[in-house]
């Protein structure tokens, strides 16, 4: 299994190389040269597997055995997906919310250490990094940008690990109180929090700029853990397979997924699962008011927006107006035409948009890839959280509510609709309380965390300043 760049001008790489390097040398994103397939016989055999063994089976399709041997991969997945870390033996349990909408389910992806779905991939990534760095006798400076949840998931996965330092950029004042406390209260010496005066996209642009400085990147051994990291995407494919198997008893059945989306990382994994042969009917892409992705899927125009047009919303982990992972999907949409993708992203990188509305590829998109997109607003979020609570007695978080809201109109009789729960309500307690009057209770441990001193430096959006902070450590 080899990886190629969406822009066609990087040497091919192995899984472990892609894992540590992030972006291709040409600024593109790395993707498998050909997508592996999942056969019906495999799907049937996988029905009986525990989550960690399913993860091993799926990931084995993306990792050559002469790159990481199968026994090592099995040990790393077994250590990552445990009841201790994820709270239940099922790891991502499915629950029906028929009383809210017939056929609607919620798949819990947020029972890991930081209460958001980012843990699903990051727990494995931390172990993969430690393994890789150990056998290369190397160290890695992980540089990341977060809208809130990636950062804490990365920090909790990497804290105290040998050979890894984490430098995490976050948008100052744009995260919930719980998110801030969760990240900035970590006291581990290998964790560095940097709050940037700006929005998530400013943070992401700094990461890209540092990663594109090949000399600095090599000298300081910079790696990334953003959703552009292929290791994360591959680990996320697993829960789509699990969700499908949990909602069905035969491979003749189909399911749909509803995915709260910002950077297009989560739903990209669903797209790849579908391309690999998992019987997925529709992939529902839900955005919040920052609806650049919904706009594309409904119009064929991709119009990333500058930071001043990026709203601060009550589903802040999706306050993204330039979706890093989207380039991978466009590469598939245009049948691996790297030159065309490179030309489109020359426009995007200049702050411009592109319009593919008249192409046959865009016209055939919905039929070929099953993606349907919609937007949810603060009012929808509140109404959905309230109604789900009234009808089922359970609480959902704001991002999950965006998915549930958009999906509700798209449920087809006989096809389970699985909304991915990307965070727990306690992480976005302010809005959950606004919707229901209920303050999601904190555990004693979470209560103590909220009172800890914060360890963070605040800077203006300045690439050189970030390089200096990395060089000084
Ligand atoms: C990261 C995140 C999202 C968006 O996922 P993408 O992969 O960026 O599309 C949605 N909800 C929550 C809670 C998140 O943390």
Coordinates of C-alpha atoms and ligand atoms in Angstrom, one line a residue:
X1 CA 0.0 0.0 0.0
X2 CA 1.6 3.3 -1.2
X3 CA 0.4 6.8 -0.8
X4 CA 0.3 9.6 -3.4
X5 CA -0.3 13.3 -3.2
X6 CA -3.5 15.0 -4.4
X7 CA -1.3 17.5 -6.3
X8 CA 0.8 14.8 -8.0
X9 CA 4.3 16.1 -7.3
X10 CA 5.4 14.2 -4.2
X11 CA 7.3 10.9 -4.2
X12 CA 5.1 8.0 -3.1
X13 CA 5.3 7.2 0.6
X14 CA 4.5 4.3 3.0
X15 CA 1.8 4.5 5.7
X16 CA 4.5 5.2 8.4
X17 CA 6.0 8.0 6.3
X18 CA 2.6 9.6 5.8
X19 CA 1.9 9.2 9.5
X20 CA 4.9 11.3 10.5
X21 CA 5.0 13.9 7.7
X22 CA 1.4 15.0 7.3
X23 CA 1.3 17.1 4.1
X24 CA 3.0 16.0 0.8
X25 CA 6.1 17.9 -0.2
X26 CA 4.1 19.6 -3.0
X27 CA 1.6 20.9 -0.4
X28 CA -1.0 18.3 -1.3
X29 CA -2.6 15.7 0.9
X30 CA -1.6 12.1 0.8
X31 CA -4.1 9.4 -0.2
X32 CA -3.8 5.6 -1.0
X33 CA -2.8 5.0 -4.6
X34 CA -5.8 2.8 -4.9
X35 CA -8.6 2.3 -2.4
X36 CA -8.7 -1.2 -0.9
X37 CA -12.1 -3.1 -1.1
X38 CA -14.1 -4.7 1.7
X39 CA -15.8 -7.9 0.5
X40 CA -19.2 -9.2 1.6
X41 CA -17.4 -12.2 3.1
X42 CA -15.2 -9.9 5.1
X43 CA -18.1 -7.9 6.3
X44 CA -19.9 -11.0 7.5
X45 CA -16.8 -12.3 9.3
X46 CA -16.3 -8.9 11.0
X47 CA -19.7 -8.9 12.5
X48 CA -18.4 -11.0 15.4
X49 CA -15.2 -9.1 16.1
X50 CA -14.6 -6.8 19.1
X51 CA -13.8 -3.2 18.1
X52 CA -10.0 -3.5 18.5
X53 CA -9.9 -6.5 16.2
X54 CA -12.1 -4.8 13.6
X55 CA -9.7 -1.8 13.8
X56 CA -6.9 -4.2 13.1
X57 CA -8.7 -5.8 10.2
X58 CA -9.6 -2.4 8.6
X59 CA -6.2 -0.8 9.2
X60 CA -4.4 -3.8 7.8
X61 CA -5.8 -2.8 4.4
X62 CA -3.9 0.6 4.7
X63 CA -0.6 -0.5 6.2
X64 CA 1.8 -2.8 4.3
X65 CA 3.1 -5.6 6.5
X66 CA 6.7 -4.8 5.6
X67 CA 6.0 -1.3 6.9
X68 CA 4.3 -2.1 10.3
X69 CA 4.0 -5.8 11.0
X70 CA 0.6 -7.3 11.7
X71 CA 1.4 -8.3 15.3
X72 CA 2.5 -4.8 16.2
X73 CA -0.6 -3.3 14.6
X74 CA -2.7 -5.8 16.5
X75 CA -1.0 -4.8 19.8
X76 CA -1.4 -1.1 19.2
X77 CA -5.1 -1.4 18.3
X78 CA -5.7 -3.7 21.3
X79 CA -4.1 -1.1 23.7
X80 CA -6.0 1.8 22.2
X81 CA -9.6 0.5 22.0
X82 CA -10.3 -0.7 25.6
X83 CA -13.2 -0.4 27.9
X84 CA -10.9 1.5 30.4
X85 CA -10.3 4.2 27.8
X86 CA -13.7 4.3 26.0
X87 CA -16.1 3.4 28.8
X88 CA -17.9 0.5 27.3
X89 CA -16.9 -2.9 25.7
X90 CA -18.6 -1.9 22.5
X91 CA -16.4 1.3 22.3
X92 CA -18.9 3.1 20.0
X93 CA -22.4 1.9 21.2
X94 CA -25.4 2.6 19.1
X95 CA -28.7 3.8 20.5
X96 CA -32.0 4.3 18.8
X97 CA -34.0 7.6 19.2
X98 CA -37.1 6.4 17.5
X99 CA -39.3 8.5 19.8
X100 CA -37.7 11.6 18.3
X101 CA -37.6 10.3 14.7
X102 CA -38.4 6.8 13.5
X103 CA -35.2 5.0 12.3
X104 CA -32.8 7.6 13.8
X105 CA -29.9 6.3 15.8
X106 CA -27.0 7.9 17.6
X107 CA -23.5 6.3 17.5
X108 CA -21.5 7.3 20.6
X109 CA -18.0 8.3 19.5
X110 CA -17.3 10.5 22.5
X111 CA -16.7 8.4 25.5
X112 CA -12.9 8.7 25.4
X113 CA -10.7 10.8 27.6
X114 CA -11.6 14.2 26.1
X115 CA -15.3 13.5 25.5
X116 CA -15.2 14.2 21.7
X117 CA -14.8 11.9 18.7
X118 CA -11.2 13.0 18.1
X119 CA -10.1 10.5 20.7
X120 CA -11.2 7.7 18.4
X121 CA -8.3 8.3 16.1
X122 CA -5.9 10.1 18.4
X123 CA -5.6 7.3 21.0
X124 CA -4.3 5.1 18.3
X125 CA -2.1 7.8 16.8
X126 CA -0.3 8.5 20.1
X127 CA 0.7 4.8 20.2
X128 CA 1.6 4.7 16.6
X129 CA 3.8 7.7 17.0
X130 CA 5.6 6.3 20.0
X131 CA 6.2 3.1 18.2
X132 CA 7.5 4.7 15.0
X133 CA 9.7 7.2 16.8
X134 CA 11.1 4.5 19.1
X135 CA 12.2 2.3 16.2
X136 CA 13.7 5.2 14.4
X137 CA 15.3 6.5 17.5
X138 CA 13.8 9.9 16.6
X139 CA 11.9 12.7 18.2
X140 CA 9.0 14.6 16.7
X141 CA 7.6 18.1 17.3
X142 CA 3.9 17.8 16.6
X143 CA 2.5 21.1 15.4
X144 CA -1.3 21.3 15.3
X145 CA -4.2 23.7 15.0
X146 CA -7.5 23.1 16.8
X147 CA -10.9 24.5 17.0
X148 CA -11.1 22.9 20.4
X149 CA -11.3 19.1 20.3
X150 CA -8.4 18.0 18.2
X151 CA -6.0 19.8 20.5
X152 CA -7.1 18.3 23.7
X153 CA -7.5 14.8 22.1
X154 CA -3.9 15.1 20.8
X155 CA -2.5 16.4 24.1
X156 CA -4.2 13.6 26.1
X157 CA -2.9 11.0 23.6
X158 CA 0.6 12.4 23.5
X159 CA 1.2 13.6 27.1
X160 CA 4.2 12.0 28.7
X161 CA 5.0 9.9 25.6
X162 CA 8.6 9.5 24.7
X163 CA 10.1 11.4 21.8
X164 CA 7.0 13.6 21.2
X165 CA 6.5 17.3 21.9
X166 CA 3.2 18.9 21.1
X167 CA 2.7 22.6 20.0
X168 CA -1.0 23.3 19.7
X169 CA -2.5 26.5 18.3
X170 CA -6.0 27.4 19.3
X171 CA -8.2 30.4 18.5
X172 CA -8.1 32.7 21.6
X173 CA -11.6 33.2 23.1
X174 CA -13.4 30.9 20.6
X175 CA -13.6 27.7 22.7
X176 CA -16.0 26.7 25.4
X177 CA -14.9 27.0 29.1
X178 CA -14.7 23.2 29.3
X179 CA -12.5 23.0 26.2
X180 CA -10.2 25.7 27.5
X181 CA -9.8 24.0 30.9
X182 CA -9.3 20.6 29.4
X183 CA -6.4 21.8 27.2
X184 CA -4.7 24.6 29.1
X185 CA -4.7 22.9 32.5
X186 CA -2.3 20.2 31.3
X187 CA 1.0 20.6 33.1
X188 CA 3.1 18.0 31.2
X189 CA 6.5 19.3 30.1
X190 CA 6.0 18.0 26.5
X191 CA 2.7 19.9 25.9
X192 CA 2.8 23.5 24.7
X193 CA -0.5 25.5 24.3
X194 CA -0.4 28.6 22.1
X195 CA -3.6 30.7 21.8
X196 CA -3.7 32.8 18.6
X197 CA -5.7 36.1 18.3
X198 CA -7.8 34.9 15.4
X199 CA -10.0 32.0 14.2
X200 CA -9.3 28.4 13.6
X201 CA -8.4 29.0 10.0
X202 CA -5.7 31.5 11.0
X203 CA -4.2 28.7 13.2
X204 CA -4.4 26.2 10.4
X205 CA -2.8 28.6 8.0
X206 CA 0.2 29.0 10.4
X207 CA 0.5 25.2 10.5
X208 CA 0.5 25.0 6.7
X209 CA 3.0 27.8 6.4
X210 CA 5.4 26.1 8.9
X211 CA 4.9 22.7 7.2
X212 CA 5.6 24.3 3.8
X213 CA 9.0 25.6 5.0
X214 CA 10.8 22.4 4.2
X215 CA 14.1 23.4 5.7
X216 CA 12.5 24.4 9.1
X217 CA 10.3 21.3 9.0
X218 CA 13.3 19.0 8.4
X219 CA 15.6 20.8 10.9
X220 CA 13.0 20.6 13.7
X221 CA 11.3 17.3 12.7
X222 CA 7.8 18.8 12.4
X223 CA 4.8 16.5 12.2
X224 CA 1.1 17.2 12.3
X225 CA -1.9 15.6 13.9
X226 CA -4.6 17.6 12.2
X227 CA -7.4 15.9 10.4
X228 CA -5.2 16.1 7.3
X229 CA -3.1 13.3 9.0
X230 CA -4.0 10.1 7.1
X231 CA -3.4 8.0 10.2
X232 CA -6.5 9.7 11.7
X233 CA -8.7 9.3 8.7
X234 CA -7.8 5.6 8.5
X235 CA -8.7 5.0 12.2
X236 CA -12.0 6.8 11.7
X237 CA -13.1 4.5 8.9
X238 CA -13.3 1.8 11.5
X239 CA -16.3 3.3 13.3
X240 CA -18.3 3.6 10.1
X241 CA -17.9 -0.2 9.6
X242 CA -18.8 -0.8 13.2
X243 CA -21.9 1.5 13.0
X244 CA -23.0 -0.3 9.8
X245 CA -22.6 -3.8 11.4
X246 CA -24.3 -2.7 14.7
X247 CA -27.4 -1.4 12.8
X248 CA -27.8 -4.4 10.5
X249 CA -28.0 -8.1 10.5
X250 CA -27.4 -8.8 6.9
X251 CA -25.1 -7.2 4.2
X252 CA -28.2 -6.8 2.0
X253 CA -29.2 -3.9 4.3
X254 CA -28.0 -0.3 3.9
X255 CA -27.6 2.5 6.4
X256 CA -27.1 6.2 6.2
X257 CA -24.8 8.4 8.4
X258 CA -25.2 12.0 9.4
X259 CA -22.0 13.8 10.2
X260 CA -21.5 17.2 11.8
X261 CA -18.7 18.6 9.6
X262 CA -16.1 21.4 9.6
X263 CA -12.8 20.3 8.2
X264 CA -14.3 17.3 6.3
X265 CA -12.2 14.8 8.2
X266 CA -14.9 12.8 9.8
X267 CA -17.1 12.5 6.7
X268 CA -14.1 11.8 4.5
X269 CA -13.6 8.6 6.4
X270 CA -17.3 7.8 5.7
X271 CA -16.8 8.5 2.1
X272 CA -13.8 6.2 2.0
X273 CA -15.8 3.4 3.8
X274 CA -18.5 3.8 1.2
X275 CA -16.0 3.6 -1.7
X276 CA -14.5 0.5 -0.1
X277 CA -17.8 -1.2 -0.3
X278 CA -19.6 -0.7 3.1
X279 CA -23.3 -0.6 2.1
X280 CA -23.9 3.1 2.9
X281 CA -26.9 4.8 1.3
X282 CA -26.5 8.5 2.1
X283 CA -23.8 10.5 3.8
X284 CA -25.5 13.5 5.3
X285 CA -23.1 16.4 5.7
X286 CA -24.3 18.9 8.4
X287 CA -22.7 22.3 8.8
X288 CA -23.5 25.1 11.2
X289 CA -23.8 28.7 10.1
X290 CA -20.3 28.4 8.7
X291 CA -21.7 26.5 5.8
X292 CA -19.0 26.6 3.1
X293 CA -19.3 22.8 2.6
X294 CA -23.1 22.8 2.4
X295 CA -22.8 25.6 -0.1
X296 CA -20.4 23.5 -2.3
X297 CA -22.5 20.4 -2.3
X298 CA -25.7 22.4 -3.1
X299 CA -24.2 24.7 -5.7
X300 CA -20.8 23.4 -7.0
X301 CA -19.1 26.6 -5.8
X302 CA -16.3 26.2 -3.2
X303 CA -15.9 29.6 -1.6
X304 CA -13.7 29.5 1.5
X305 CA -14.2 32.5 3.6
X306 CA -11.8 34.8 5.3
X307 CA -11.6 34.8 9.1
X308 CA -13.8 38.0 9.4
X309 CA -16.6 36.1 7.7
X310 CA -16.3 33.1 10.1
X311 CA -18.9 33.2 12.7
X312 CA -18.4 32.2 16.3
X313 CA -21.3 29.7 16.9
X314 CA -22.6 27.4 19.6
X315 CA -21.1 24.4 17.7
X316 CA -17.6 26.0 17.8
X317 CA -15.7 22.9 16.7
X318 CA -17.2 23.4 13.3
X319 CA -16.4 27.1 13.0
X320 CA -14.3 26.4 9.9
X321 CA -14.5 28.1 6.6
X322 CA -11.7 26.3 4.7
X323 CA -12.0 22.6 5.0
X324 CA -8.5 21.1 4.9
X325 CA -9.6 17.6 4.0
X326 CA -12.0 18.6 1.2
X327 CA -9.1 18.4 -1.3
X328 CA -9.0 14.7 -0.9
X329 CA -12.6 14.3 -1.8
X330 CA -12.2 16.6 -4.8
X331 CA -9.3 14.4 -6.0
X332 CA -11.7 11.5 -6.0
X333 CA -14.5 13.5 -7.6
X334 CA -12.2 14.5 -10.5
X335 CA -10.9 10.9 -10.9
X336 CA -7.4 11.5 -9.5
X337 CA -6.7 14.4 -11.9
X338 CA -3.9 15.9 -9.8
X339 CA -3.1 18.7 -12.2
X340 CA -6.7 19.9 -12.0
X341 CA -6.7 19.7 -8.2
X342 CA -3.4 21.6 -8.0
X343 CA -4.9 24.3 -10.2
X344 CA -8.0 24.6 -8.0
X345 CA -6.0 24.9 -4.9
X346 CA -3.7 27.5 -6.4
X347 CA -7.0 29.5 -6.5
X348 CA -8.0 28.6 -3.0
X349 CA -4.5 29.4 -1.6
X350 CA -4.9 32.9 -3.2
X351 CA -8.1 33.4 -1.2
X352 CA -10.3 32.7 -4.3
X353 CA -13.1 30.3 -5.0
X354 CA -13.8 27.7 -7.7
X355 CA -16.9 26.8 -9.5
X356 CA -17.4 23.3 -10.8
X357 CA -21.2 23.5 -11.1
X358 CA -21.3 22.8 -14.8
X359 CA -19.0 19.8 -14.8
X360 CA -20.4 16.3 -15.4
X361 CA -18.5 15.2 -12.2
X362 CA -20.4 17.6 -10.0
X363 CA -23.7 16.8 -11.7
X364 CA -23.2 13.1 -11.0
X365 CA -21.8 13.7 -7.5
X366 CA -25.0 12.9 -5.5
X367 CA -25.7 9.7 -7.3
X368 CA -22.1 8.5 -7.3
X369 CA -21.0 9.5 -3.8
X370 CA -24.4 9.7 -1.9
X371 CA -23.5 12.9 -0.2
X372 CA -26.3 15.3 0.7
X373 CA -25.6 18.5 2.7
X374 CA -27.6 20.9 4.8
X375 CA -27.1 23.7 7.3
X376 CA -28.2 24.0 10.9
X377 CA -28.4 27.2 12.9
X378 CA -28.4 28.2 16.6
X379 CA -32.2 28.1 16.7
X380 CA -32.2 24.6 15.1
X381 CA -29.6 23.4 17.5
X382 CA -31.6 24.6 20.5
X383 CA -34.9 23.2 19.2
X384 CA -33.3 19.8 18.4
X385 CA -31.5 19.4 21.8
X386 CA -34.8 20.3 23.5
X387 CA -37.0 18.0 21.5
X388 CA -34.6 15.0 21.7
X389 CA -34.6 15.6 25.5
X390 CA -38.4 15.9 25.7
X391 CA -39.0 12.8 23.6
X392 CA -36.2 10.5 24.7
X393 CA -35.0 11.8 28.0
X394 CA -31.4 12.0 26.8
X395 CA -29.1 15.0 26.2
X396 CA -27.1 15.5 23.1
X397 CA -24.4 18.1 22.4
X398 CA -24.6 21.0 20.0
X399 CA -22.6 19.4 17.1
X400 CA -24.5 16.2 17.3
X401 CA -27.7 18.3 17.3
X402 CA -26.6 19.9 13.9
X403 CA -26.4 16.4 12.4
X404 CA -29.7 15.2 13.9
X405 CA -31.4 18.3 12.7
X406 CA -30.2 18.1 9.1
X407 CA -30.7 14.3 9.0
X408 CA -34.3 14.3 10.3
X409 CA -35.7 15.5 6.9
X410 CA -33.7 12.8 5.1
X411 CA -34.6 9.6 6.9
X412 CA -35.9 6.9 4.5
X413 CA -38.1 4.2 5.9
X414 CA -36.2 0.9 6.3
X415 CA -32.8 2.6 6.2
X416 CA -31.4 3.3 9.6
X417 CA -30.0 6.8 9.9
X418 CA -27.0 6.9 12.2
X419 CA -26.1 10.4 13.5
X420 CA -22.5 10.5 14.8
X421 CA -22.2 11.8 18.3
X422 CA -19.1 13.9 18.1
X423 CA -19.0 15.3 21.6
X424 CA -20.7 14.9 25.0
X425 CA -23.1 17.6 26.2
X426 CA -21.0 18.5 29.2
X427 CA -18.4 19.9 26.8
X428 CA -20.9 22.5 25.5
X429 CA -22.9 22.9 28.7
X430 CA -23.8 26.6 28.2
X431 CA -25.9 25.9 25.1
X432 CA -27.3 22.6 26.4
X433 CA -28.6 24.5 29.4
X434 CA -29.9 27.3 27.2
X435 CA -32.0 24.6 25.3
X436 CA -33.2 22.5 28.2
X437 CA -32.6 24.4 31.4
X438 CA -30.4 21.4 32.5
X439 CA -26.8 21.9 33.4
X440 CA -25.1 18.6 32.3
X441 CA -23.5 17.5 35.6
X442 CA -19.7 17.5 36.0
X443 CA -17.9 14.5 37.6
X444 CA -15.8 15.3 40.6
X445 CA -12.7 14.9 38.4
X446 CA -14.0 17.4 35.8
X447 CA -14.9 19.8 38.5
X448 CA -11.4 19.7 39.8
X449 CA -10.0 20.2 36.3
X450 CA -12.1 23.4 35.8
X451 CA -10.3 24.9 38.8
X452 CA -6.7 24.2 37.7
X453 CA -4.3 27.0 36.7
X454 CA -4.0 27.5 32.9
X455 CA -0.7 27.0 31.0
X456 CA -0.9 28.9 27.7
X457 CA 0.9 31.7 25.8
X458 CA -1.2 34.1 23.7
X459 CA 0.2 35.5 20.4
X460 CA -0.9 37.4 17.3
X461 CA -1.3 35.3 14.1
X462 CA 2.5 35.3 13.3
X463 CA 4.3 32.4 11.6
X464 CA 7.7 33.6 12.7
X465 CA 6.7 33.8 16.3
X466 CA 5.4 30.2 16.3
X467 CA 8.7 29.0 14.7
X468 CA 10.6 30.8 17.4
X469 CA 8.6 29.1 20.1
X470 CA 9.3 25.7 18.6
X471 CA 13.0 26.5 18.1
X472 CA 13.3 27.6 21.7
X473 CA 12.2 24.2 23.0
Ligands
LIG1 C1 -13.8 18.2 15.0 C2 -15.3 18.2 15.3 C3 -16.3 18.2 14.3 C4 -16.0 18.4 12.9 O1 -15.2 17.3 12.3 P1 -14.4 17.5 11.0 O2 -13.7 16.2 10.8 O3 -13.6 18.7 11.2 O4 -15.4 17.7 9.9 C5 -17.6 18.1 14.7 N1 -17.9 18.0 16.0 C6 -17.0 18.0 17.0 C7 -17.5 17.9 18.4 C8 -15.7 18.1 16.7 O5 -14.8 18.1 17.7

